[in-house]
């Protein structure tokens, strides 16, 4: 059990700054009490998640939602709070110029503008000490014939190559794919294969990020994870869960068994080893639930799935698999999934000097009452959409 605890103690989950701000759907964004008004307050909230779970030491930023005058000062503030700046997320999906695309737009002026934003994000990586740029493109078309699918790939290739060449030592970018939305006919980076192909062409600093909400219903995501890990191209995850589309619900909430299967392939493929460089990021929106507890619960869901995955009796599984013992192998797998790991994790937290129940500890901390009373006035942070 000791080595499982050692692996769990070293787990590193990254929370997204935008999960602490207001978010919603096209129908409504519900404002909540105590929501941060700037990136400094977002970091303070993220630090609470780390303080109570012990395994969420970095925060992903999104530009321009987290635009500040002095990024080095923001990174200093993070350090003072006991967290670090993680992935820098670009945003070429909210400007009027990007209606027909950003780096794939027919107009070279728009492509230049979009690529310059991506290069600015690398400058922000330099200023904050972040090693990871996450690229998601909403680019796509809504009607057949609207634009040339092949030409858009040529334009995307040019932009990615320019950004790739700008990356410094110890820096990489993660290319995110998504089947649809906001484009509803063809998305320019719709699936893992397209992202993988672009990354392989570019070089080792380009890897794929798997957002668990970005697949067609019924997609075997753990197969994609196993394949990308085997190829050394799994750069990270955007964890969330969904019942229908890109719902961005708490990871593990909709399908804890799928999360377990994904984390088993991560364990099996050596993805928990620090040198594998897999970034375990959350990408969620707490539209109706309190945001900091929502993040704490999400981190715990990944931790529970990881503990169960680490409990799979690999020798027994391998023996059953080799013997063609279908039911035996499945039983070994399900035994781990059906194991209640909460006592183990409560014990681990106490050994880490934390309260056994992070949700209860946060509720008793009085932090929410403090921010609800203190954060009056000013404009609450959101997606700025
Ligand atoms: C796109 C996405 C992407 C982010 C955004 C917040 O759906 O998953 O990762 O930039 O959500
Ligand atoms: Mn995402």
mmCIF file of C-alpha atoms and ligand atoms in Angstrom:
data_model
loop_
_atom_site.group_PDB
_atom_site.id
_atom_site.type_symbol
_atom_site.label_atom_id
_atom_site.label_comp_id
_atom_site.label_asym_id
_atom_site.label_seq_id
_atom_site.Cartn_x
_atom_site.Cartn_y
_atom_site.Cartn_z
ATOM 1 C CA UNK A 1 0.000 0.000 0.000
ATOM 2 C CA UNK A 2 2.940 2.317 0.701
ATOM 3 C CA UNK A 3 3.853 2.831 -2.980
ATOM 4 C CA UNK A 4 0.218 3.551 -3.889
ATOM 5 C CA UNK A 5 0.181 6.236 -1.209
ATOM 6 C CA UNK A 6 3.468 7.612 -2.495
ATOM 7 C CA UNK A 7 2.031 7.889 -6.003
ATOM 8 C CA UNK A 8 -1.157 9.501 -4.701
ATOM 9 C CA UNK A 9 0.786 11.915 -2.509
ATOM 10 C CA UNK A 10 2.733 13.064 -5.615
ATOM 11 C CA UNK A 11 -0.407 13.470 -7.743
ATOM 12 C CA UNK A 12 -0.694 16.871 -9.400
ATOM 13 C CA UNK A 13 -4.010 18.195 -10.633
ATOM 14 C CA UNK A 14 -4.265 21.672 -12.189
ATOM 15 C CA UNK A 15 -7.373 23.759 -11.653
ATOM 16 C CA UNK A 16 -8.619 26.306 -14.242
ATOM 17 C CA UNK A 17 -8.845 29.987 -13.266
ATOM 18 C CA UNK A 18 -12.124 30.269 -15.186
ATOM 19 C CA UNK A 19 -13.864 27.712 -12.972
ATOM 20 C CA UNK A 20 -13.784 30.285 -10.135
ATOM 21 C CA UNK A 21 -15.541 32.938 -12.237
ATOM 22 C CA UNK A 22 -19.153 33.124 -13.326
ATOM 23 C CA UNK A 23 -20.112 30.824 -16.203
ATOM 24 C CA UNK A 24 -23.252 29.545 -17.803
ATOM 25 C CA UNK A 25 -24.931 28.746 -21.048
ATOM 26 C CA UNK A 26 -26.337 30.838 -23.888
ATOM 27 C CA UNK A 27 -29.520 30.994 -21.870
ATOM 28 C CA UNK A 28 -28.142 32.436 -18.650
ATOM 29 C CA UNK A 29 -24.992 33.084 -16.631
ATOM 30 C CA UNK A 30 -26.022 32.994 -12.953
ATOM 31 C CA UNK A 31 -23.862 35.271 -10.790
ATOM 32 C CA UNK A 32 -22.806 33.840 -7.435
ATOM 33 C CA UNK A 33 -21.769 35.496 -4.175
ATOM 34 C CA UNK A 34 -18.062 35.939 -3.485
ATOM 35 C CA UNK A 35 -16.968 35.362 -7.081
ATOM 36 C CA UNK A 36 -13.467 36.766 -7.778
ATOM 37 C CA UNK A 37 -13.149 40.076 -9.599
ATOM 38 C CA UNK A 38 -9.604 39.585 -10.947
ATOM 39 C CA UNK A 39 -6.919 36.904 -11.529
ATOM 40 C CA UNK A 40 -5.371 37.621 -8.118
ATOM 41 C CA UNK A 41 -8.609 36.640 -6.371
ATOM 42 C CA UNK A 42 -8.998 33.612 -8.669
ATOM 43 C CA UNK A 43 -5.562 32.410 -7.540
ATOM 44 C CA UNK A 44 -6.558 32.904 -3.897
ATOM 45 C CA UNK A 45 -9.579 30.632 -4.452
ATOM 46 C CA UNK A 46 -7.468 28.048 -6.274
ATOM 47 C CA UNK A 47 -5.058 28.076 -3.337
ATOM 48 C CA UNK A 48 -7.959 26.979 -1.125
ATOM 49 C CA UNK A 49 -8.437 23.887 -3.285
ATOM 50 C CA UNK A 50 -4.751 23.028 -2.876
ATOM 51 C CA UNK A 51 -4.815 23.814 0.844
ATOM 52 C CA UNK A 52 -7.567 21.250 1.451
ATOM 53 C CA UNK A 53 -6.649 18.546 -1.085
ATOM 54 C CA UNK A 54 -2.843 18.871 -1.113
ATOM 55 C CA UNK A 55 -2.673 17.833 -4.786
ATOM 56 C CA UNK A 56 -3.763 20.914 -6.782
ATOM 57 C CA UNK A 57 -0.596 23.065 -6.761
ATOM 58 C CA UNK A 58 -1.008 24.842 -10.123
ATOM 59 C CA UNK A 59 -3.601 27.006 -11.859
ATOM 60 C CA UNK A 60 -4.199 27.301 -15.593
ATOM 61 C CA UNK A 61 -4.699 30.832 -16.933
ATOM 62 C CA UNK A 62 -6.821 31.938 -19.871
ATOM 63 C CA UNK A 63 -5.875 35.010 -21.925
ATOM 64 C CA UNK A 64 -7.385 37.613 -22.009
ATOM 65 C CA UNK A 65 -9.732 36.537 -19.197
ATOM 66 C CA UNK A 66 -6.646 36.630 -16.884
ATOM 67 C CA UNK A 67 -4.940 39.628 -18.530
ATOM 68 C CA UNK A 68 -2.886 41.697 -16.011
ATOM 69 C CA UNK A 69 -0.352 44.509 -16.323
ATOM 70 C CA UNK A 70 2.433 42.511 -14.660
ATOM 71 C CA UNK A 71 2.439 38.725 -15.207
ATOM 72 C CA UNK A 72 5.630 38.273 -13.195
ATOM 73 C CA UNK A 73 3.854 39.909 -10.260
ATOM 74 C CA UNK A 74 0.882 37.579 -10.734
ATOM 75 C CA UNK A 75 3.273 34.600 -10.637
ATOM 76 C CA UNK A 76 4.844 36.045 -7.454
ATOM 77 C CA UNK A 77 1.364 36.341 -5.925
ATOM 78 C CA UNK A 78 0.683 32.706 -6.805
ATOM 79 C CA UNK A 79 3.900 31.584 -5.113
ATOM 80 C CA UNK A 80 2.964 33.539 -1.966
ATOM 81 C CA UNK A 81 -0.336 31.629 -1.951
ATOM 82 C CA UNK A 82 1.513 28.307 -2.287
ATOM 83 C CA UNK A 83 0.481 27.619 -5.878
ATOM 84 C CA UNK A 84 2.067 28.033 -9.302
ATOM 85 C CA UNK A 85 1.000 29.168 -12.764
ATOM 86 C CA UNK A 86 0.255 26.214 -15.025
ATOM 87 C CA UNK A 87 -0.837 26.110 -18.640
ATOM 88 C CA UNK A 88 -1.474 29.333 -20.533
ATOM 89 C CA UNK A 89 -4.670 29.034 -22.583
ATOM 90 C CA UNK A 90 -5.038 31.062 -25.744
ATOM 91 C CA UNK A 91 -8.380 32.529 -26.799
ATOM 92 C CA UNK A 92 -9.051 33.064 -30.481
ATOM 93 C CA UNK A 93 -12.784 32.368 -30.188
ATOM 94 C CA UNK A 94 -14.341 35.559 -28.798
ATOM 95 C CA UNK A 95 -13.304 38.349 -31.159
ATOM 96 C CA UNK A 96 -15.685 39.591 -33.889
ATOM 97 C CA UNK A 97 -12.882 39.100 -36.417
ATOM 98 C CA UNK A 98 -12.944 35.351 -35.763
ATOM 99 C CA UNK A 99 -16.509 34.721 -36.999
ATOM 100 C CA UNK A 100 -15.247 32.715 -39.993
ATOM 101 C CA UNK A 101 -12.169 31.372 -38.231
ATOM 102 C CA UNK A 102 -8.990 32.529 -36.569
ATOM 103 C CA UNK A 103 -5.738 30.934 -37.855
ATOM 104 C CA UNK A 104 -7.791 29.229 -40.589
ATOM 105 C CA UNK A 105 -9.662 32.390 -41.662
ATOM 106 C CA UNK A 106 -9.700 33.094 -45.429
ATOM 107 C CA UNK A 107 -8.373 36.619 -44.724
ATOM 108 C CA UNK A 108 -4.604 36.768 -44.069
ATOM 109 C CA UNK A 109 -5.051 39.860 -41.854
ATOM 110 C CA UNK A 110 -7.244 37.896 -39.453
ATOM 111 C CA UNK A 111 -4.839 34.929 -39.494
ATOM 112 C CA UNK A 112 -1.982 37.293 -38.627
ATOM 113 C CA UNK A 113 -3.968 38.761 -35.717
ATOM 114 C CA UNK A 114 -4.791 35.302 -34.353
ATOM 115 C CA UNK A 115 -1.223 34.024 -34.672
ATOM 116 C CA UNK A 116 0.082 37.144 -32.943
ATOM 117 C CA UNK A 117 -2.213 36.365 -29.993
ATOM 118 C CA UNK A 118 -0.770 32.871 -29.776
ATOM 119 C CA UNK A 119 2.764 34.336 -29.819
ATOM 120 C CA UNK A 120 1.732 36.802 -27.079
ATOM 121 C CA UNK A 121 0.692 33.798 -24.995
ATOM 122 C CA UNK A 122 4.239 32.422 -25.313
ATOM 123 C CA UNK A 123 5.521 35.786 -24.021
ATOM 124 C CA UNK A 124 3.210 35.300 -21.031
ATOM 125 C CA UNK A 125 4.689 31.815 -20.530
ATOM 126 C CA UNK A 126 8.124 33.450 -20.402
ATOM 127 C CA UNK A 127 6.894 36.018 -17.848
ATOM 128 C CA UNK A 128 5.133 33.507 -15.578
ATOM 129 C CA UNK A 129 7.573 30.593 -15.941
ATOM 130 C CA UNK A 130 4.845 28.424 -17.457
ATOM 131 C CA UNK A 131 6.067 25.591 -19.697
ATOM 132 C CA UNK A 132 2.776 24.783 -21.379
ATOM 133 C CA UNK A 133 0.667 26.584 -23.992
ATOM 134 C CA UNK A 134 -2.777 25.084 -24.590
ATOM 135 C CA UNK A 135 -4.263 25.730 -27.992
ATOM 136 C CA UNK A 136 -7.951 25.225 -28.690
ATOM 137 C CA UNK A 137 -9.434 26.504 -31.934
ATOM 138 C CA UNK A 138 -13.186 27.029 -32.274
ATOM 139 C CA UNK A 139 -12.433 27.262 -36.000
ATOM 140 C CA UNK A 140 -14.809 25.458 -38.321
ATOM 141 C CA UNK A 141 -17.641 25.907 -40.803
ATOM 142 C CA UNK A 142 -21.405 25.551 -40.497
ATOM 143 C CA UNK A 143 -22.389 24.697 -44.043
ATOM 144 C CA UNK A 144 -20.873 22.479 -46.773
ATOM 145 C CA UNK A 145 -19.033 24.680 -49.273
ATOM 146 C CA UNK A 146 -18.700 27.569 -46.843
ATOM 147 C CA UNK A 147 -14.905 27.274 -47.097
ATOM 148 C CA UNK A 148 -12.244 24.861 -48.413
ATOM 149 C CA UNK A 149 -11.574 22.176 -45.794
ATOM 150 C CA UNK A 150 -8.088 21.401 -47.191
ATOM 151 C CA UNK A 151 -7.030 25.062 -47.478
ATOM 152 C CA UNK A 152 -8.037 25.611 -43.852
ATOM 153 C CA UNK A 153 -5.693 22.765 -42.859
ATOM 154 C CA UNK A 154 -2.880 24.475 -44.802
ATOM 155 C CA UNK A 155 -3.533 27.721 -42.905
ATOM 156 C CA UNK A 156 -3.656 25.905 -39.549
ATOM 157 C CA UNK A 157 -0.372 24.146 -40.343
ATOM 158 C CA UNK A 158 1.347 27.481 -41.085
ATOM 159 C CA UNK A 159 0.187 29.060 -37.823
ATOM 160 C CA UNK A 160 1.109 26.039 -35.696
ATOM 161 C CA UNK A 161 4.575 25.920 -37.269
ATOM 162 C CA UNK A 162 5.186 29.601 -36.465
ATOM 163 C CA UNK A 163 4.140 29.109 -32.837
ATOM 164 C CA UNK A 164 6.171 25.901 -32.585
ATOM 165 C CA UNK A 165 9.298 27.742 -33.748
ATOM 166 C CA UNK A 166 8.725 30.431 -31.100
ATOM 167 C CA UNK A 167 8.692 27.926 -28.215
ATOM 168 C CA UNK A 168 11.731 28.175 -25.965
ATOM 169 C CA UNK A 169 13.595 25.498 -24.002
ATOM 170 C CA UNK A 170 11.353 23.591 -21.641
ATOM 171 C CA UNK A 171 8.260 24.902 -23.413
ATOM 172 C CA UNK A 172 5.663 22.918 -25.360
ATOM 173 C CA UNK A 173 2.167 23.346 -26.699
ATOM 174 C CA UNK A 174 -0.820 21.061 -26.305
ATOM 175 C CA UNK A 175 -3.261 20.954 -29.198
ATOM 176 C CA UNK A 176 -6.864 20.417 -28.128
ATOM 177 C CA UNK A 177 -9.473 18.840 -30.399
ATOM 178 C CA UNK A 178 -13.265 19.068 -30.235
ATOM 179 C CA UNK A 179 -15.886 17.343 -32.390
ATOM 180 C CA UNK A 180 -18.222 20.319 -32.752
ATOM 181 C CA UNK A 181 -19.484 23.645 -31.214
ATOM 182 C CA UNK A 182 -19.381 26.408 -31.981
ATOM 183 C CA UNK A 183 -19.012 25.035 -35.522
ATOM 184 C CA UNK A 184 -21.816 22.710 -36.482
ATOM 185 C CA UNK A 185 -20.700 21.148 -39.824
ATOM 186 C CA UNK A 186 -16.885 20.762 -39.830
ATOM 187 C CA UNK A 187 -14.414 21.688 -37.066
ATOM 188 C CA UNK A 188 -10.799 22.159 -38.184
ATOM 189 C CA UNK A 189 -9.364 20.146 -35.264
ATOM 190 C CA UNK A 190 -12.290 17.742 -34.618
ATOM 191 C CA UNK A 191 -10.620 14.629 -33.276
ATOM 192 C CA UNK A 192 -7.502 13.121 -31.750
ATOM 193 C CA UNK A 193 -6.245 11.860 -35.107
ATOM 194 C CA UNK A 194 -6.169 15.327 -36.633
ATOM 195 C CA UNK A 195 -4.459 16.797 -33.563
ATOM 196 C CA UNK A 196 -1.977 13.901 -33.443
ATOM 197 C CA UNK A 197 -1.105 14.208 -37.128
ATOM 198 C CA UNK A 198 -0.369 17.925 -36.813
ATOM 199 C CA UNK A 199 1.741 17.328 -33.680
ATOM 200 C CA UNK A 200 3.812 14.508 -35.192
ATOM 201 C CA UNK A 201 4.614 16.693 -38.213
ATOM 202 C CA UNK A 202 5.770 19.562 -35.947
ATOM 203 C CA UNK A 203 8.001 17.779 -33.471
ATOM 204 C CA UNK A 204 8.339 16.590 -29.851
ATOM 205 C CA UNK A 205 7.237 19.892 -28.289
ATOM 206 C CA UNK A 206 3.750 19.430 -29.741
ATOM 207 C CA UNK A 207 1.402 17.086 -27.920
ATOM 208 C CA UNK A 208 -2.312 16.357 -27.749
ATOM 209 C CA UNK A 209 -4.690 17.305 -24.918
ATOM 210 C CA UNK A 210 -7.720 15.110 -24.338
ATOM 211 C CA UNK A 211 -10.757 17.101 -23.186
ATOM 212 C CA UNK A 212 -13.111 14.387 -21.937
ATOM 213 C CA UNK A 213 -16.146 16.369 -23.113
ATOM 214 C CA UNK A 214 -15.061 16.741 -26.728
ATOM 215 C CA UNK A 215 -15.913 13.355 -28.249
ATOM 216 C CA UNK A 216 -18.830 11.857 -30.073
ATOM 217 C CA UNK A 217 -21.145 9.925 -27.718
ATOM 218 C CA UNK A 218 -19.900 6.344 -27.290
ATOM 219 C CA UNK A 219 -16.255 7.182 -28.036
ATOM 220 C CA UNK A 220 -13.810 4.909 -26.163
ATOM 221 C CA UNK A 221 -11.684 7.692 -24.678
ATOM 222 C CA UNK A 222 -9.385 5.331 -22.760
ATOM 223 C CA UNK A 223 -8.342 3.778 -26.087
ATOM 224 C CA UNK A 224 -7.273 7.233 -27.307
ATOM 225 C CA UNK A 225 -5.385 7.744 -24.029
ATOM 226 C CA UNK A 226 -3.606 4.376 -24.322
ATOM 227 C CA UNK A 227 -2.657 5.094 -27.936
ATOM 228 C CA UNK A 228 -1.360 8.643 -27.344
ATOM 229 C CA UNK A 229 0.589 7.552 -24.262
ATOM 230 C CA UNK A 230 2.192 4.758 -26.254
ATOM 231 C CA UNK A 231 3.208 7.323 -28.877
ATOM 232 C CA UNK A 232 4.515 9.752 -26.233
ATOM 233 C CA UNK A 233 2.035 12.362 -27.461
ATOM 234 C CA UNK A 234 -0.364 12.567 -24.548
ATOM 235 C CA UNK A 235 0.335 16.067 -23.278
ATOM 236 C CA UNK A 236 -2.571 16.238 -20.898
ATOM 237 C CA UNK A 237 -6.209 16.173 -20.025
ATOM 238 C CA UNK A 238 -8.985 18.718 -19.740
ATOM 239 C CA UNK A 239 -11.062 16.769 -17.264
ATOM 240 C CA UNK A 240 -14.801 17.259 -16.945
ATOM 241 C CA UNK A 241 -17.850 15.083 -17.538
ATOM 242 C CA UNK A 242 -21.001 15.200 -19.593
ATOM 243 C CA UNK A 243 -24.303 13.455 -20.169
ATOM 244 C CA UNK A 244 -24.860 14.891 -23.659
ATOM 245 C CA UNK A 245 -22.358 17.315 -25.262
ATOM 246 C CA UNK A 246 -19.589 19.577 -23.951
ATOM 247 C CA UNK A 247 -21.441 20.010 -20.653
ATOM 248 C CA UNK A 248 -18.251 20.797 -18.641
ATOM 249 C CA UNK A 249 -19.702 19.192 -15.518
ATOM 250 C CA UNK A 250 -17.542 17.966 -12.628
ATOM 251 C CA UNK A 251 -15.179 15.229 -13.736
ATOM 252 C CA UNK A 252 -16.402 11.813 -12.708
ATOM 253 C CA UNK A 253 -19.874 13.139 -11.888
ATOM 254 C CA UNK A 254 -21.580 11.766 -15.000
ATOM 255 C CA UNK A 255 -19.513 8.603 -15.500
ATOM 256 C CA UNK A 256 -17.106 7.625 -12.676
ATOM 257 C CA UNK A 257 -16.504 4.229 -14.324
ATOM 258 C CA UNK A 258 -15.262 5.947 -17.521
ATOM 259 C CA UNK A 259 -12.903 8.097 -15.434
ATOM 260 C CA UNK A 260 -11.604 4.933 -13.733
ATOM 261 C CA UNK A 261 -11.014 3.248 -17.103
ATOM 262 C CA UNK A 262 -9.159 6.352 -18.331
ATOM 263 C CA UNK A 263 -6.995 6.525 -15.201
ATOM 264 C CA UNK A 264 -6.243 2.801 -15.488
ATOM 265 C CA UNK A 265 -4.773 3.363 -18.982
ATOM 266 C CA UNK A 266 -2.835 6.320 -17.559
ATOM 267 C CA UNK A 267 -1.381 4.091 -14.819
ATOM 268 C CA UNK A 268 -0.805 1.209 -17.288
ATOM 269 C CA UNK A 269 0.978 3.537 -19.710
ATOM 270 C CA UNK A 270 3.230 5.198 -17.131
ATOM 271 C CA UNK A 271 1.310 8.466 -17.400
ATOM 272 C CA UNK A 272 1.537 9.169 -13.659
ATOM 273 C CA UNK A 273 5.319 9.195 -13.801
ATOM 274 C CA UNK A 274 6.415 12.834 -13.528
ATOM 275 C CA UNK A 275 8.778 12.434 -16.497
ATOM 276 C CA UNK A 276 5.815 11.420 -18.675
ATOM 277 C CA UNK A 277 4.851 15.096 -18.483
ATOM 278 C CA UNK A 278 1.101 14.491 -18.597
ATOM 279 C CA UNK A 279 -0.798 17.562 -17.348
ATOM 280 C CA UNK A 280 -3.923 16.596 -15.402
ATOM 281 C CA UNK A 281 -5.991 19.757 -15.801
ATOM 282 C CA UNK A 282 -9.629 20.383 -14.976
ATOM 283 C CA UNK A 283 -11.707 22.318 -17.508
ATOM 284 C CA UNK A 284 -15.102 22.867 -15.965
ATOM 285 C CA UNK A 285 -17.838 25.400 -15.350
ATOM 286 C CA UNK A 286 -19.754 25.486 -12.079
ATOM 287 C CA UNK A 287 -22.865 27.151 -13.502
ATOM 288 C CA UNK A 288 -25.194 26.469 -10.540
ATOM 289 C CA UNK A 289 -23.021 24.900 -7.802
ATOM 290 C CA UNK A 290 -20.569 26.739 -5.506
ATOM 291 C CA UNK A 291 -17.282 26.956 -7.328
ATOM 292 C CA UNK A 292 -14.506 26.259 -4.791
ATOM 293 C CA UNK A 293 -16.305 23.205 -3.312
ATOM 294 C CA UNK A 294 -17.026 22.140 -6.904
ATOM 295 C CA UNK A 295 -13.311 22.180 -7.634
ATOM 296 C CA UNK A 296 -12.470 20.374 -4.396
ATOM 297 C CA UNK A 297 -15.006 17.642 -5.216
ATOM 298 C CA UNK A 298 -13.610 17.360 -8.743
ATOM 299 C CA UNK A 299 -10.028 16.962 -7.515
ATOM 300 C CA UNK A 300 -11.270 14.276 -5.089
ATOM 301 C CA UNK A 301 -13.071 12.476 -7.941
ATOM 302 C CA UNK A 302 -9.840 12.251 -9.957
ATOM 303 C CA UNK A 303 -7.960 11.178 -6.824
ATOM 304 C CA UNK A 304 -10.503 8.407 -6.096
ATOM 305 C CA UNK A 305 -10.404 7.150 -9.691
ATOM 306 C CA UNK A 306 -6.598 7.168 -9.565
ATOM 307 C CA UNK A 307 -6.502 5.238 -6.280
ATOM 308 C CA UNK A 308 -8.852 2.613 -7.725
ATOM 309 C CA UNK A 309 -6.761 2.374 -10.894
ATOM 310 C CA UNK A 310 -3.630 1.862 -8.801
ATOM 311 C CA UNK A 311 -5.410 -0.952 -6.930
ATOM 312 C CA UNK A 312 -5.909 -3.072 -10.036
ATOM 313 C CA UNK A 313 -4.061 -6.370 -9.379
ATOM 314 C CA UNK A 314 -1.883 -6.159 -12.480
ATOM 315 C CA UNK A 315 -0.349 -9.609 -12.099
ATOM 316 C CA UNK A 316 -3.726 -11.309 -11.704
ATOM 317 C CA UNK A 317 -5.068 -9.285 -14.623
ATOM 318 C CA UNK A 318 -2.146 -10.192 -16.860
ATOM 319 C CA UNK A 319 -2.493 -13.872 -15.940
ATOM 320 C CA UNK A 320 -6.218 -13.903 -16.702
ATOM 321 C CA UNK A 321 -5.650 -12.018 -19.961
ATOM 322 C CA UNK A 322 -2.915 -14.443 -21.025
ATOM 323 C CA UNK A 323 -5.198 -17.366 -20.201
ATOM 324 C CA UNK A 324 -8.043 -15.876 -22.225
ATOM 325 C CA UNK A 325 -10.094 -15.863 -19.039
ATOM 326 C CA UNK A 326 -12.505 -13.137 -20.121
ATOM 327 C CA UNK A 327 -14.681 -13.134 -17.012
ATOM 328 C CA UNK A 328 -11.704 -13.554 -14.707
ATOM 329 C CA UNK A 329 -9.923 -10.574 -16.218
ATOM 330 C CA UNK A 330 -13.021 -8.419 -16.084
ATOM 331 C CA UNK A 331 -13.575 -9.441 -12.457
ATOM 332 C CA UNK A 332 -10.068 -8.343 -11.475
ATOM 333 C CA UNK A 333 -10.713 -4.985 -13.141
ATOM 334 C CA UNK A 334 -14.121 -4.527 -11.485
ATOM 335 C CA UNK A 335 -12.787 -5.508 -8.056
ATOM 336 C CA UNK A 336 -10.597 -2.419 -8.110
ATOM 337 C CA UNK A 337 -13.403 -0.198 -9.350
ATOM 338 C CA UNK A 338 -15.756 -1.525 -6.675
ATOM 339 C CA UNK A 339 -13.207 -0.916 -3.906
ATOM 340 C CA UNK A 340 -14.110 1.916 -1.523
ATOM 341 C CA UNK A 341 -10.918 3.991 -1.488
ATOM 342 C CA UNK A 342 -12.279 6.800 0.685
ATOM 343 C CA UNK A 343 -10.805 5.404 3.952
ATOM 344 C CA UNK A 344 -7.390 5.064 2.256
ATOM 345 C CA UNK A 345 -7.547 8.665 0.990
ATOM 346 C CA UNK A 346 -8.724 10.029 4.346
ATOM 347 C CA UNK A 347 -5.740 8.281 5.962
ATOM 348 C CA UNK A 348 -3.389 9.659 3.300
ATOM 349 C CA UNK A 349 -4.648 13.211 3.885
ATOM 350 C CA UNK A 350 -4.030 12.906 7.618
ATOM 351 C CA UNK A 351 -0.509 11.635 6.866
ATOM 352 C CA UNK A 352 -0.114 14.740 4.652
ATOM 353 C CA UNK A 353 -1.209 16.925 7.605
ATOM 354 C CA UNK A 354 -4.601 17.637 6.058
ATOM 355 C CA UNK A 355 -8.136 17.109 7.298
ATOM 356 C CA UNK A 356 -9.512 13.702 6.210
ATOM 357 C CA UNK A 357 -12.575 15.321 4.533
ATOM 358 C CA UNK A 358 -11.609 18.338 2.365
ATOM 359 C CA UNK A 359 -15.221 19.352 1.688
ATOM 360 C CA UNK A 360 -16.035 19.532 5.399
ATOM 361 C CA UNK A 361 -12.737 21.280 6.159
ATOM 362 C CA UNK A 362 -13.423 23.969 3.539
ATOM 363 C CA UNK A 363 -16.992 24.457 4.783
ATOM 364 C CA UNK A 364 -15.721 24.883 8.361
ATOM 365 C CA UNK A 365 -12.869 27.230 7.282
ATOM 366 C CA UNK A 366 -15.136 30.291 6.983
ATOM 367 C CA UNK A 367 -13.384 31.197 3.704
ATOM 368 C CA UNK A 368 -16.660 31.447 1.773
ATOM 369 C CA UNK A 369 -18.215 33.722 4.353
ATOM 370 C CA UNK A 370 -15.074 35.888 4.198
ATOM 371 C CA UNK A 371 -15.122 36.294 0.387
ATOM 372 C CA UNK A 372 -18.915 36.702 0.251
ATOM 373 C CA UNK A 373 -18.647 39.584 2.720
ATOM 374 C CA UNK A 374 -15.379 41.016 1.368
ATOM 375 C CA UNK A 375 -15.872 40.894 -2.403
ATOM 376 C CA UNK A 376 -18.485 43.563 -2.830
ATOM 377 C CA UNK A 377 -18.372 46.014 -5.717
ATOM 378 C CA UNK A 378 -16.216 45.714 -8.753
ATOM 379 C CA UNK A 379 -17.100 43.408 -11.653
ATOM 380 C CA UNK A 380 -17.266 39.683 -11.050
ATOM 381 C CA UNK A 381 -15.021 37.647 -13.346
ATOM 382 C CA UNK A 382 -16.575 35.585 -16.124
ATOM 383 C CA UNK A 383 -16.047 34.459 -19.705
ATOM 384 C CA UNK A 384 -16.514 37.963 -20.947
ATOM 385 C CA UNK A 385 -18.540 36.513 -23.813
HETATM 386 C C1 LIG B 1 -13.344 24.575 -25.371
HETATM 387 C C2 LIG B 1 -12.547 24.406 -24.097
HETATM 388 C C3 LIG B 1 -11.119 24.875 -24.179
HETATM 389 C C4 LIG B 1 -11.068 26.133 -23.382
HETATM 390 C C5 LIG B 1 -12.449 26.452 -23.082
HETATM 391 C C6 LIG B 1 -12.618 27.128 -21.768
HETATM 392 O O1 LIG B 1 -14.593 23.956 -25.255
HETATM 393 O O2 LIG B 1 -12.642 23.094 -23.683
HETATM 394 O O3 LIG B 1 -10.265 24.035 -23.494
HETATM 395 O O4 LIG B 1 -10.302 27.108 -23.861
HETATM 396 O O5 LIG B 1 -13.141 25.235 -23.110
HETATM 397 MN MN1 LIG B 2 -11.007 22.108 -22.785
#
